[in-house]
XYZ file of C-alpha atoms in Angstrom:
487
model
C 53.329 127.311 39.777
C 54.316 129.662 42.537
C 51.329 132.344 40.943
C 49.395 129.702 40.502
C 49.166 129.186 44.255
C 48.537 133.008 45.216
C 45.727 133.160 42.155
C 44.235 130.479 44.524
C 44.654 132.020 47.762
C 43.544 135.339 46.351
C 39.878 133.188 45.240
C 39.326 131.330 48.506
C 39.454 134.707 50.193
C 37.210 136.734 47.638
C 34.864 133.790 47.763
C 34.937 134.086 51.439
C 33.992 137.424 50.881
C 31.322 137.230 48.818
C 29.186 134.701 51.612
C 29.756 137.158 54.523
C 28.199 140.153 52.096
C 25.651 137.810 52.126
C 24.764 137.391 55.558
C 22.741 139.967 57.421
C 24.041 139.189 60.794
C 27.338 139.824 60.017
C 27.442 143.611 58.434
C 30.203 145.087 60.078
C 32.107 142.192 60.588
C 31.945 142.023 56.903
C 33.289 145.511 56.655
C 36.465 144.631 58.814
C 37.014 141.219 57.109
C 37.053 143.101 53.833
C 39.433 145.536 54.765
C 41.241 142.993 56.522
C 41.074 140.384 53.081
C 42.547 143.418 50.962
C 45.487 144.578 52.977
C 46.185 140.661 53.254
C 45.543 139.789 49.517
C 47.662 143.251 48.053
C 50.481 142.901 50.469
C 51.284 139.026 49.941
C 51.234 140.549 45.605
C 53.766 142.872 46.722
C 56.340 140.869 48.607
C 56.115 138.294 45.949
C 57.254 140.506 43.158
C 60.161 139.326 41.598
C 63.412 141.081 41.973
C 65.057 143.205 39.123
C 66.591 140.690 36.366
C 69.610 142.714 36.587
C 69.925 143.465 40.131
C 72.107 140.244 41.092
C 69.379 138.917 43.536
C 68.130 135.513 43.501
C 66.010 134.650 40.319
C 66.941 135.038 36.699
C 69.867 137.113 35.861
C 69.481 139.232 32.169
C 73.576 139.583 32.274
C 75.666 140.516 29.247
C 78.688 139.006 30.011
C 81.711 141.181 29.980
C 84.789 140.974 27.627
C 88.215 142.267 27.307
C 87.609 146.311 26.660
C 84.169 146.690 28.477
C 83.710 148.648 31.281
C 82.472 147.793 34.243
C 78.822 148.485 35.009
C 76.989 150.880 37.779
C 75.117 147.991 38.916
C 77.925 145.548 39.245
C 80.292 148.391 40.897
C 77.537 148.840 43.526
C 76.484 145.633 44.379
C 77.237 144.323 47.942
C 79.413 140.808 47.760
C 79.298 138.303 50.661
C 82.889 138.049 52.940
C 83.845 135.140 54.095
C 85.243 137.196 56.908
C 87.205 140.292 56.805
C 90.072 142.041 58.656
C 88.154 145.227 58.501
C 84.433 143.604 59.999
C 82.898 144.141 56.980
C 80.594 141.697 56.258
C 80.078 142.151 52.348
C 82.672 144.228 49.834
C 81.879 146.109 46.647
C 83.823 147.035 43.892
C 82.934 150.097 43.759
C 84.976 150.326 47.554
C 88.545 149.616 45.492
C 87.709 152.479 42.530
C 90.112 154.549 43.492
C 92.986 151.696 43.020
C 94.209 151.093 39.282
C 94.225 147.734 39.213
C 91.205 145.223 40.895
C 92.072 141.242 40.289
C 89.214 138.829 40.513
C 90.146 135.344 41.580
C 88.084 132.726 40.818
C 88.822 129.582 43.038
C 87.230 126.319 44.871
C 88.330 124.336 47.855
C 88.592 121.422 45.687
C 90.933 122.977 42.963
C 94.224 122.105 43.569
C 95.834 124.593 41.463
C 94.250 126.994 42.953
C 94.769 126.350 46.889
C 98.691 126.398 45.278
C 98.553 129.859 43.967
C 96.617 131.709 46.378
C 99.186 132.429 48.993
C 101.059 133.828 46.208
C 98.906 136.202 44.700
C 98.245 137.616 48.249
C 101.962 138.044 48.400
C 101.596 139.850 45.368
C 98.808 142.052 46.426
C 100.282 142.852 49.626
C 103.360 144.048 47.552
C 101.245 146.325 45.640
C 99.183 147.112 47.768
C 98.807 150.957 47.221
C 97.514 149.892 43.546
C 95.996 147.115 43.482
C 93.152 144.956 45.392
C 93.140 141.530 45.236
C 88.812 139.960 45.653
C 89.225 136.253 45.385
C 85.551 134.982 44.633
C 83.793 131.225 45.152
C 80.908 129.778 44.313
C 80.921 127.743 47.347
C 79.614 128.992 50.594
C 80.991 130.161 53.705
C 80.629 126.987 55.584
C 81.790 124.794 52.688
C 85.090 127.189 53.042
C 85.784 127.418 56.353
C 85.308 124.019 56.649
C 88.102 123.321 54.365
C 90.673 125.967 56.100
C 89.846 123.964 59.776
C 90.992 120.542 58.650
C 93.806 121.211 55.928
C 97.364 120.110 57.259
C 98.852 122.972 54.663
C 100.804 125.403 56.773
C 101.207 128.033 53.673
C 97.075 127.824 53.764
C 96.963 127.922 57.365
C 98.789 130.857 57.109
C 96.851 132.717 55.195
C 93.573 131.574 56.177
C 93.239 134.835 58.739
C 94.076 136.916 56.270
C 91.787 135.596 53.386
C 88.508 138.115 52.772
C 87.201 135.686 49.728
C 83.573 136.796 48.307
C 81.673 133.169 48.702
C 78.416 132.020 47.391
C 78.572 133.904 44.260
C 76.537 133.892 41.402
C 76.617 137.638 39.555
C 80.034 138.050 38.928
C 80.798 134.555 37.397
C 77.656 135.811 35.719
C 79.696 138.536 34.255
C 82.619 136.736 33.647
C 81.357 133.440 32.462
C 84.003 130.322 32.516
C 84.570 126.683 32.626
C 87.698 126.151 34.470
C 89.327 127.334 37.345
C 91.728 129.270 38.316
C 90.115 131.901 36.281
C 91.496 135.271 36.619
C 89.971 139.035 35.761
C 92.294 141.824 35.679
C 90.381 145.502 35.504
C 92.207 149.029 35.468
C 90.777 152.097 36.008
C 87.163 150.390 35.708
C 87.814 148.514 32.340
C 88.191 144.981 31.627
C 91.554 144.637 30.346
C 92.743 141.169 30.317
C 91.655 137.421 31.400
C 95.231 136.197 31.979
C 96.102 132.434 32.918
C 97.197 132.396 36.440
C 100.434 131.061 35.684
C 101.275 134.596 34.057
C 100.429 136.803 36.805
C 103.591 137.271 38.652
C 105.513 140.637 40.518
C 106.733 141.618 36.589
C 103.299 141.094 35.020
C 101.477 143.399 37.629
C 104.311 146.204 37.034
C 104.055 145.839 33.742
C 100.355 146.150 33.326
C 100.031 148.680 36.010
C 102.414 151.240 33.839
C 101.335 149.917 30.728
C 98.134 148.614 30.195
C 97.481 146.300 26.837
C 94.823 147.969 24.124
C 91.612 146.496 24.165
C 91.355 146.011 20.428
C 94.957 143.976 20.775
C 93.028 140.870 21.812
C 91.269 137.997 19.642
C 87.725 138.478 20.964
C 86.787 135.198 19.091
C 83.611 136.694 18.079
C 82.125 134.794 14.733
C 81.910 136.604 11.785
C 78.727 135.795 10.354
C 79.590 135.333 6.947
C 81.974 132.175 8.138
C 82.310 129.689 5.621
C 82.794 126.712 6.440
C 86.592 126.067 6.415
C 89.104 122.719 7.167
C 92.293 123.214 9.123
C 95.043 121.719 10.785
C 97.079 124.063 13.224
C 100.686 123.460 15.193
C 101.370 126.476 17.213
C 103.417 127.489 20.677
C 102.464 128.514 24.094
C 99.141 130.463 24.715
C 98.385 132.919 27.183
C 95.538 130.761 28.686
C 95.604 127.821 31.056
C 96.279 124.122 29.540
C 92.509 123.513 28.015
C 91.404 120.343 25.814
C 88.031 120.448 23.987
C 86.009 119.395 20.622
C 82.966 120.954 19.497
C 80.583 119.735 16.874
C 79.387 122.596 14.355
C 75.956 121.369 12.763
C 75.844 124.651 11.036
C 78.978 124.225 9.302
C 78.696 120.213 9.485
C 82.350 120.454 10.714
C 84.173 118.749 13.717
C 86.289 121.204 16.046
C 89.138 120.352 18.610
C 91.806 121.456 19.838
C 94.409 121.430 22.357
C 95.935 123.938 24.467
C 99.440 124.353 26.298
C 101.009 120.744 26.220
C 104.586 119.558 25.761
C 104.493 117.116 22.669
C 104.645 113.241 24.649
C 100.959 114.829 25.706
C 99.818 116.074 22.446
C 100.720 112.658 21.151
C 99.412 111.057 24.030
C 95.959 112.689 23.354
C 96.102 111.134 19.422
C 95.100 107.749 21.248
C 97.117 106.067 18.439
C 99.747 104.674 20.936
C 97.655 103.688 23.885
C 99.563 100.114 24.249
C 102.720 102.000 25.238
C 101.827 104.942 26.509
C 99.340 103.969 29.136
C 101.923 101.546 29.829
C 105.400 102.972 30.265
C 104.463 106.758 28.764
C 107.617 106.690 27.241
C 108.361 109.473 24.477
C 112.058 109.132 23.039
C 113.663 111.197 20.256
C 116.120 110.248 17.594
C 116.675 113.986 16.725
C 117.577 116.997 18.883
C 115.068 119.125 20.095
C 115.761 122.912 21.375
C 112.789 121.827 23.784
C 111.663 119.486 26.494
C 109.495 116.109 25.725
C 107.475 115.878 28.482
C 106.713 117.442 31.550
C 110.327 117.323 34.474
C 111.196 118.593 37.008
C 111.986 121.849 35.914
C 107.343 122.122 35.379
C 107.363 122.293 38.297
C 105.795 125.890 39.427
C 106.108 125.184 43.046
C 109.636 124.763 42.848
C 111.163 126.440 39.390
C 111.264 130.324 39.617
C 111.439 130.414 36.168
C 108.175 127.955 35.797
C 106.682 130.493 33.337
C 109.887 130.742 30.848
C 109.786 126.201 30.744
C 105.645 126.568 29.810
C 106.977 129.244 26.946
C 109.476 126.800 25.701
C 107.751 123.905 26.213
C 104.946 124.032 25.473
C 102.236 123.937 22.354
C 98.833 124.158 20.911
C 97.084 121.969 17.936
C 93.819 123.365 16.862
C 91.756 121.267 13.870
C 88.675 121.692 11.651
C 87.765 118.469 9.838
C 84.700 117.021 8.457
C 81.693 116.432 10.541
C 81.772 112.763 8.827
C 85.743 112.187 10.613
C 84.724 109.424 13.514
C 87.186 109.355 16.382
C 89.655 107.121 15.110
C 90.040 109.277 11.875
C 90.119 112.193 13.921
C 92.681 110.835 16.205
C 94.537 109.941 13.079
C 94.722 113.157 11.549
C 96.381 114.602 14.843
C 99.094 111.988 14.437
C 99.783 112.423 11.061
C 99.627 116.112 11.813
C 101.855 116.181 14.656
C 104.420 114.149 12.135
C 104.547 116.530 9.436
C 104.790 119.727 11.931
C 107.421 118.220 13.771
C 109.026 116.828 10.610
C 109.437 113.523 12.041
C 108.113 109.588 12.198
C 106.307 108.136 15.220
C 106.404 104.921 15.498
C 106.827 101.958 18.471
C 109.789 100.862 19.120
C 112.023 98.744 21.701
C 114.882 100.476 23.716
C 116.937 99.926 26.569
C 115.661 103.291 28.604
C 116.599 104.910 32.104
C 113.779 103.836 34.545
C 112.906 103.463 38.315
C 112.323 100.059 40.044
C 110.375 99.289 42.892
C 110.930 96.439 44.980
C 110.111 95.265 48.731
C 112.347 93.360 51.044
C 109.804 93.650 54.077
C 107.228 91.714 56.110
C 103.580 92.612 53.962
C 101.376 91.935 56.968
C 103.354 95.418 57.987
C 101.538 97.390 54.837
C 98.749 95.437 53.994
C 95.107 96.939 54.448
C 92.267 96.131 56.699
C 90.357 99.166 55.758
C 86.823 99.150 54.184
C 87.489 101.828 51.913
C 90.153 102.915 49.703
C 91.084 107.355 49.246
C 93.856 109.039 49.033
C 94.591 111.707 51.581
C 96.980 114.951 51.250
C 97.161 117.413 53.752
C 94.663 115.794 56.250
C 91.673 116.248 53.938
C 90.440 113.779 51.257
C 87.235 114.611 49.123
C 83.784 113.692 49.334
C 82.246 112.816 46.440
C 78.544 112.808 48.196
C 79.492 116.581 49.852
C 81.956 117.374 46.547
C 84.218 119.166 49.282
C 87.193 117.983 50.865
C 86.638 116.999 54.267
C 88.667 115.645 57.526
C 90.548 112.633 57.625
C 92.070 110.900 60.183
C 96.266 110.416 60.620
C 97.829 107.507 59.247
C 98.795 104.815 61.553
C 102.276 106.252 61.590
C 100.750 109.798 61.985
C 100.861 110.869 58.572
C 98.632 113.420 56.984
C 99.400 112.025 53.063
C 98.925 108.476 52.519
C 97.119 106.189 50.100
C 94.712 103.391 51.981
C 93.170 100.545 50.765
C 95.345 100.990 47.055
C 97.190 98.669 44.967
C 100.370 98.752 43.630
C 99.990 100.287 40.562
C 98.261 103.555 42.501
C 101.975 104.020 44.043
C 103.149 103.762 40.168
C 100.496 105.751 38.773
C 101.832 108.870 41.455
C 105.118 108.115 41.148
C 105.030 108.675 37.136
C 102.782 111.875 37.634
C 105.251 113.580 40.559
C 108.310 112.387 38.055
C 107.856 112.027 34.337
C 110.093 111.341 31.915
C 110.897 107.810 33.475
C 108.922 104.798 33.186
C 108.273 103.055 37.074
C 108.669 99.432 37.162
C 106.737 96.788 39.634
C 109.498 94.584 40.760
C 107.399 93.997 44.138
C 105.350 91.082 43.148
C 102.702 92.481 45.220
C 98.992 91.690 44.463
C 97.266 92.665 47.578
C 95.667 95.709 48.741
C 97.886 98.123 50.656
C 98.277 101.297 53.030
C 100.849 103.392 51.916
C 102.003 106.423 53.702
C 103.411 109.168 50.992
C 105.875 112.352 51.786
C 104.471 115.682 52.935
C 106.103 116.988 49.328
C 105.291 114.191 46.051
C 107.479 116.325 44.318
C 110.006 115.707 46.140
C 112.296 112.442 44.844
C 114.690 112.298 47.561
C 111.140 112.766 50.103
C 109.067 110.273 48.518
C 112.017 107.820 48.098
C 112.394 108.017 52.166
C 109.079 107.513 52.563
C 108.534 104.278 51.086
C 111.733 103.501 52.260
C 110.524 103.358 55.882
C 108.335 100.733 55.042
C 110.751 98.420 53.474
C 110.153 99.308 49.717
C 113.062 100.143 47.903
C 113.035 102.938 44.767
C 116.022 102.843 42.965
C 116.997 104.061 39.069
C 118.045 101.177 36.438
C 117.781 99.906 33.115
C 115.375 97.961 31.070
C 114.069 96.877 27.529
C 111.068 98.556 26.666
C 108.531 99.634 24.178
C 108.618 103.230 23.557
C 107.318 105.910 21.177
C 110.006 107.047 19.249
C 109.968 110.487 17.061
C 112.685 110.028 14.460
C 113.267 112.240 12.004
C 112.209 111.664 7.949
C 115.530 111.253 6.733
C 116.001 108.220 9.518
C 117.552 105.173 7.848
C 114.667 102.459 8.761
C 112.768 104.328 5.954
């Protein structure tokens, strides 16, 4: 469309052409308009002309995307990033400026990825640590306003912290070009100009970086995942530990092969089961996963998952976590599918899952206050943490206002089961019970740390709900082993 429109403006001025040749009044005019017409016409051709399909600009990028062993190339090395702001003044940063350092990390984050927001002042920590060797570039899709936006209203001191220190490349659009992905964090480690690994975040700690700095891994030591083209097509079932990736979940439909893919990526086992969807009643309900034989691992996520406050976070996900990966029939529907996994998970596990009743360690909430004191007269409901809650017109976190009480975390317009819903993601392993008999809508101020127990228990404590540990009769998923008497 866009030539379209300069073919026409380039025929309304040779057609004006053409009637001043015509007239014999106008002879030298004519001359002038001519040579006025053609410096016009040519030089509106020339700044239209595309830009290079590999130079990065705006327009269509012709981008091989990079993998573990490549090198990286001139025209990425050269190529002039947008700062968010830097220490230094400089306005935009190239890789090419950090050659000279053996190891470059590319951080992939958003404003609006929690995980990410968590790590960041950590990996600086890191960088600063190594700083003769290594150069940290975090990198965002999202622009500079969108950014610094975020830094002005969040109520996290580790972020505001950081946040005049933080030279993030923003608005980009060639390097995730390079390094294509779906999720974030996303990481990039390159030594000595080479792409040598794509680690999960959760990996990259003060031993990693040694480690890799003295020793970096052989390309060819990776599993490219590059089809062979003589695949035939193949069924599967496969029960394997933790993966050096981040926690993934995905199925993909092969109409080549007519075969149905999934699998599932760094979960402890109450997940992996949860994911089946053959025990919704219960586990939507209580989430309970008990076992009748002794593991050497951990059920479900505790407290020890925790990355923010475990040192040893990364030795629990080892442990504790594991993969299932399956190939069926392109025929399987979701409930066979879902089936399989069970029955799958069963014999890998060499055990029986089954629904059961059992008097289990819980938490009870319960309210001995006035409710006029919590209940809402907001319009709308959101959930607020660290001053900010997101937009989903914007899709960026923006400012909220204080609590009544001054808080910067709190839950507004919510019911009940929202408080039970956080309380059994900030502490799993224990069902939370409603003992409040509360039906109306509520504002709920929450601790500066959900992870926190003792924190959140104070919290709600200071307006009149009580959160206390106890025992009940529920139903459960229990994982009992084959030899179990009820068989």
């Amino acid at each position: 469309m866009n030539n379209f429109y300069k073919g026409g403006r380039g025929l309304c001025l040779l057609e004006w052409l053409s009637h001043l040749f015509k007239s014999k009044n106008n002879r030298s005019r004519t001359l002038f308009c001519f040579g006025v017409c053609f410096v016009l016409l040519f030089s509106n051709q020339l700044q239209a002309q595309e830009p290079r399909r590999d130079s990065g600009a705006d327009g269509q990028l012709n981008i091989q995307p990079l993998q573990i062993g490549d090198s990286i190339p001139t025209a990425l090395w050269d190529f002039a990033h947008t700062l968010i702001q830097s220490a230094s003044g400089n306005k935009t940063i190239r890789l090419g400026d950090y050659s000279s350092k053996k190891l470059i990390v590319l951080d992939f984050w958003a404003t609006w990825c929690t995980t990410c927001l968590a790590r960041l002042p950590n990996l600086h920590r890191l960088a600063e640590a190594n700083s003769s060797e290594m150069e940290l570039i975090p990198v965002t899709y999202e622009d500079a306003d969108k950014v610094a936006r975020y830094f002005g209203i969040t109520k996290n001191e580790k972020l505001q912290k950081l946040w005049p220190h933080l030279n993030s490349v923003v608005g980009d659009k060639l390097l995730k070009a390079y390094f294509p992905h779906t999720a974030l964090p996303h990481l990039v480690i390159i030594r000595d100009g080479i792409v040598v690994d794509i680690p999960p975040s959760i990996l990259v700690d003060s031993l990693y970086l040694s480690n890799i700095i003295a020793n970096p891994p052989r390309a060819d030591a990776h599993d490219k995942n590059v089809p062979n083209g003589d695949e035939k097509k193949t069924f599967f079932s496969k029960f394997s530990g933790f993966k050096q990736q981040e926690s993934s979940a995905a199925t993909r439909l092969d109409t080549v092969l007519q075969s149905r893919h999934v699998h599932y990526s760094n979960y402890p086992i109450a997940m992996l089961y949860r994911l089946t969807g053959c025990f919704d009643e219960v586990l939507t309900t209580t989430g309970l996963v008990v076992a009748d034989t002794l593991f050497d691992f951990d059920l479900d996520f505790t407290s020890a998952s925790r990355e923010s406050t475990n040192p040893q976070y990364l030795d629990w996900c080892q442990r504790n976590l594991f993969c299932y990966e399956a190939s069926v029939p392109a025929s399987y529907d979701g409930q066979a599918l879902k089936l399989r996994m069970k029955n799958d998970l069963d014999f890998f596990l060499a055990v029986r899952s089954f629904v059961d009743k059992r008097t289990v360690p819980v938490y009870l909430l319960k309210y001995n206050g006035k409710l006029e004191t919590i209940l809402s007269n907001k319009k709308q409901g959101m959930l607020v943490t660290d001053g900010t809650v997101y937009d989903r017109n914007t899709r960026e976190r923006i400012k909220a206002p204080l609590s009544a009480n001054g808080n910067a975390n709190y839950m507004q317009r919510c019911r009940i089961k929202d408080v039970l819903d956080l309380l059994k993601q900030s502490f799993p392993g224990r069902a939370v019970i409603d003992e409040t008999g509360i039906t109306a809508l509520l504002d709920i101020d929450l601790p500066d740390d959900c992870k926190d127990f003792a924190a959140f228990r104070d919290a709600l404590y200071r307006q009149n709900f009580i959160l206390e540990e106890g025992l009940r009769s529920l139903d459960v998923l229990v994982l009992s082993p084959y030899q179990s008497n009820r068989y």
